[in-house]
C-alpha atoms as an extended CHARMM CRD file, in Angstrom:
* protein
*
        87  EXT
         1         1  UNK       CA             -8.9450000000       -8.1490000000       -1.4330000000  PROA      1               0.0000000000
         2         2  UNK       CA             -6.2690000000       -7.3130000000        1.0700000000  PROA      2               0.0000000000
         3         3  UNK       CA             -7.2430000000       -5.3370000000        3.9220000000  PROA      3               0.0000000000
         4         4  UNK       CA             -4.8880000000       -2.7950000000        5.3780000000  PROA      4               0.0000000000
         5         5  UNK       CA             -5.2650000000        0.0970000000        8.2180000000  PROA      5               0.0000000000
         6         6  UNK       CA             -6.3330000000        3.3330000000        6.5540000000  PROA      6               0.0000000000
         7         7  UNK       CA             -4.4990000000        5.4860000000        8.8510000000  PROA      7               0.0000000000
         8         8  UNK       CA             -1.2920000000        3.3000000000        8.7580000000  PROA      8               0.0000000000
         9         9  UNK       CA              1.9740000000        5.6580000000        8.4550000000  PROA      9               0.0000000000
        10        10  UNK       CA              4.7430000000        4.3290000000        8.4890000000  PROA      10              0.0000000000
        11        11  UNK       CA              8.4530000000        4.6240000000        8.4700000000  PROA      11              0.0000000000
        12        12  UNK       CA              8.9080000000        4.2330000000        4.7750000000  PROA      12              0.0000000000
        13        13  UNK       CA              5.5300000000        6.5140000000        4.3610000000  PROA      13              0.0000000000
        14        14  UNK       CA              7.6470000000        9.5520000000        5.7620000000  PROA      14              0.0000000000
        15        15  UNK       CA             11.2780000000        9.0580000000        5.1080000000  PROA      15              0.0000000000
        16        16  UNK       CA             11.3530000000        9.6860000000        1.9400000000  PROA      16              0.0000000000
        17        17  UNK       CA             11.5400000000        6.2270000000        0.4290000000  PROA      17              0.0000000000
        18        18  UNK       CA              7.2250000000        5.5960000000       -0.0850000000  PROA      18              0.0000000000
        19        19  UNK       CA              6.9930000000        3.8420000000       -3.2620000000  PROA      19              0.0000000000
        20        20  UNK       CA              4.1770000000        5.5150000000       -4.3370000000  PROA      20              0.0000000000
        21        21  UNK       CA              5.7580000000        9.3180000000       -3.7300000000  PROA      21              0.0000000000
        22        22  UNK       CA              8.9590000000        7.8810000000       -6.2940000000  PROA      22              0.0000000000
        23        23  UNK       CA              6.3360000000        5.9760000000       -8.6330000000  PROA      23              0.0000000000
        24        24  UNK       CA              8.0660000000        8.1790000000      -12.1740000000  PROA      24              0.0000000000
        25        25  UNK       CA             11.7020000000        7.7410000000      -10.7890000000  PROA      25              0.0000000000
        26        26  UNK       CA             10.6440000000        3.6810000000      -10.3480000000  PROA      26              0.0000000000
        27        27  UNK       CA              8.9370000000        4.2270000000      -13.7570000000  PROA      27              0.0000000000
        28        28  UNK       CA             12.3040000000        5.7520000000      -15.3820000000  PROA      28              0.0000000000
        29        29  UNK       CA             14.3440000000        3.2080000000      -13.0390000000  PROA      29              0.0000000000
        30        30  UNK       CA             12.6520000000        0.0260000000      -14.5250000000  PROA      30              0.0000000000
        31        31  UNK       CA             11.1440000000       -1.1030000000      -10.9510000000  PROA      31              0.0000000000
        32        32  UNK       CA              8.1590000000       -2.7740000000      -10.3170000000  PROA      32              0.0000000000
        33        33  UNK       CA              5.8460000000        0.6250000000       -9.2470000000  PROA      33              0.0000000000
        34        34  UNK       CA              2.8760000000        0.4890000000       -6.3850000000  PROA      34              0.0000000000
        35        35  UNK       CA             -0.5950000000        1.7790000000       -7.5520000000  PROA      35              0.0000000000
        36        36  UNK       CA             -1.5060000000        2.3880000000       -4.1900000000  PROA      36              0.0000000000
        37        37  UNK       CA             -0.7160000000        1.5920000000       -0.6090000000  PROA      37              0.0000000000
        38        38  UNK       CA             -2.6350000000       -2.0740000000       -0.7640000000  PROA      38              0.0000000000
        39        39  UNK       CA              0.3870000000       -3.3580000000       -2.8180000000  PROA      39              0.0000000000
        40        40  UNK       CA              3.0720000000       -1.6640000000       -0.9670000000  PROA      40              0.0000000000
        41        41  UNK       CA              5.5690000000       -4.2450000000        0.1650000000  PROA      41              0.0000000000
        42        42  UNK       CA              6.8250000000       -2.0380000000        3.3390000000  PROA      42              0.0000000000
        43        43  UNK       CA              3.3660000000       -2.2290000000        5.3210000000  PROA      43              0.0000000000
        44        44  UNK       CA              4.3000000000       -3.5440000000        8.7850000000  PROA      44              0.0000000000
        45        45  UNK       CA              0.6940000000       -2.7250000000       10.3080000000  PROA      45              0.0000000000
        46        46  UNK       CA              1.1090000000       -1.3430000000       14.6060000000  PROA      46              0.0000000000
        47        47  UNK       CA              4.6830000000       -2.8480000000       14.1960000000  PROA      47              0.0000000000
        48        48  UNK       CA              6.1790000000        0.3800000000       12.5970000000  PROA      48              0.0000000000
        49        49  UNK       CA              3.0750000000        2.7320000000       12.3410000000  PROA      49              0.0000000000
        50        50  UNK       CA              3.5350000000        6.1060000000       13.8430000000  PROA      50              0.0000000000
        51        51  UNK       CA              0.2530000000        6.4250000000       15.3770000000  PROA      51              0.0000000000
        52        52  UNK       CA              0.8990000000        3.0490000000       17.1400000000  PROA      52              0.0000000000
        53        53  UNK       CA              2.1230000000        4.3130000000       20.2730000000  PROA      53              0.0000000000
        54        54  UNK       CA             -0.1920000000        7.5950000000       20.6490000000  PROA      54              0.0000000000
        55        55  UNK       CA             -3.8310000000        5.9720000000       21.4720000000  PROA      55              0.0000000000
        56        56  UNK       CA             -5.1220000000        9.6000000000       21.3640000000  PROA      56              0.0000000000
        57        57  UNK       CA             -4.1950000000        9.5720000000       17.4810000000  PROA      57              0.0000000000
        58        58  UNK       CA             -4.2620000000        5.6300000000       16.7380000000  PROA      58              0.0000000000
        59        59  UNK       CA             -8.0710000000        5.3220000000       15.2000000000  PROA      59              0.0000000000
        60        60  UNK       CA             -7.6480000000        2.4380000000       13.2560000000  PROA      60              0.0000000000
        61        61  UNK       CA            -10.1310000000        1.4740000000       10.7520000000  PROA      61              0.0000000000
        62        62  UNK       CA             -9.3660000000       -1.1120000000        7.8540000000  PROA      62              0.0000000000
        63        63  UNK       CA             -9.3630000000       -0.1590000000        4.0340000000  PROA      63              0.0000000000
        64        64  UNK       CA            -10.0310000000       -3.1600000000        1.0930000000  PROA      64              0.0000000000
        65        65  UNK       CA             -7.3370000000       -2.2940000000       -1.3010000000  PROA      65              0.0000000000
        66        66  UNK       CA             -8.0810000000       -3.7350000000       -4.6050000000  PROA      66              0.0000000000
        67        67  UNK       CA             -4.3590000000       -5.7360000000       -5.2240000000  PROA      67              0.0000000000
        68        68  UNK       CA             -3.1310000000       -7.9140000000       -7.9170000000  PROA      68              0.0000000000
        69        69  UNK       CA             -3.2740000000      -10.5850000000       -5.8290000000  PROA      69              0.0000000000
        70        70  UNK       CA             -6.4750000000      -10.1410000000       -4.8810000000  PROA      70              0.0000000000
        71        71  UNK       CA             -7.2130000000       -9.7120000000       -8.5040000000  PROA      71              0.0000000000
        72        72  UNK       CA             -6.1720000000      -13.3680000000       -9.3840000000  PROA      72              0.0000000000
        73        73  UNK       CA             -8.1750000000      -14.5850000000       -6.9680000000  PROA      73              0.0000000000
        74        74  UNK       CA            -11.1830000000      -13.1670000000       -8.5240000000  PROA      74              0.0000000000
        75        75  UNK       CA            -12.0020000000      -14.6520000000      -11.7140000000  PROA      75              0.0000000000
        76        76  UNK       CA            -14.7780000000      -15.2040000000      -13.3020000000  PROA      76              0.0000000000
        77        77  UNK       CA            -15.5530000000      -16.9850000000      -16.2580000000  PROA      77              0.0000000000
        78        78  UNK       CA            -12.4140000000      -16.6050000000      -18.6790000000  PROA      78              0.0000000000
        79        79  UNK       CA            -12.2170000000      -12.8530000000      -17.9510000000  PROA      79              0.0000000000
        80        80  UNK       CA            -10.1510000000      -11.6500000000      -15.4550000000  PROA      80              0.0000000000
        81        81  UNK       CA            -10.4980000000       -8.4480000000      -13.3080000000  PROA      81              0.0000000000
        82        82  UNK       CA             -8.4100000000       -5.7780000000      -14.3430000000  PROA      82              0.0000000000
        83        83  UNK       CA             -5.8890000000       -4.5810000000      -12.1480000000  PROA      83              0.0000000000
        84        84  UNK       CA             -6.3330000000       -0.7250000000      -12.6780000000  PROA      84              0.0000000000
        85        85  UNK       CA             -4.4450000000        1.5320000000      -10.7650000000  PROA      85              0.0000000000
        86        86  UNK       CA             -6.0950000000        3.2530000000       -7.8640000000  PROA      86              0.0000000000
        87        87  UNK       CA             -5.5680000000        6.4310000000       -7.0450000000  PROA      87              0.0000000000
């Protein structure tokens, strides 16, 4: 599983462009669409987070998001783990 901040905001989180806020116009658009903030491709960790630069805000603790990566690694037997979109 790939393990991201939990509080992690950032640029692309609040300018508009978060993948997962324009997941029915990617839908409509034919893109690839992000089930949830594991997958997203924009995560840059401290490097772009808001919070990165106010220590009084900046509580970092680190989420397992279940990704479809991660999912491929996981196999077992023949069957392999669904990738199921969290919410």
């Amino acid at each position: 599983m790939g393990e991201r901040c939990g509080n992690y905001c950032g640029v692309e989180c609040i300018n508009g462009y978060c993948p997962i806020a324009l997941r029915d116009e990617y839908m409509e658009r034919g893109y690839d669409i992000v089930h949830n903030c594991g997958e997203c491709s924009y995560y840059r960790g401290c490097e772009d987070c808001y919070f990165a630069d106010k220590p009084e805000l900046c509580e970092p603790h680190f989420v397992k998001y279940n990704t479809e990566e991660s999912n491929k690694e996981e196999v077992t037997g023949n069957a392999q783990i669904s990738s199921a979109a969290d919410y």
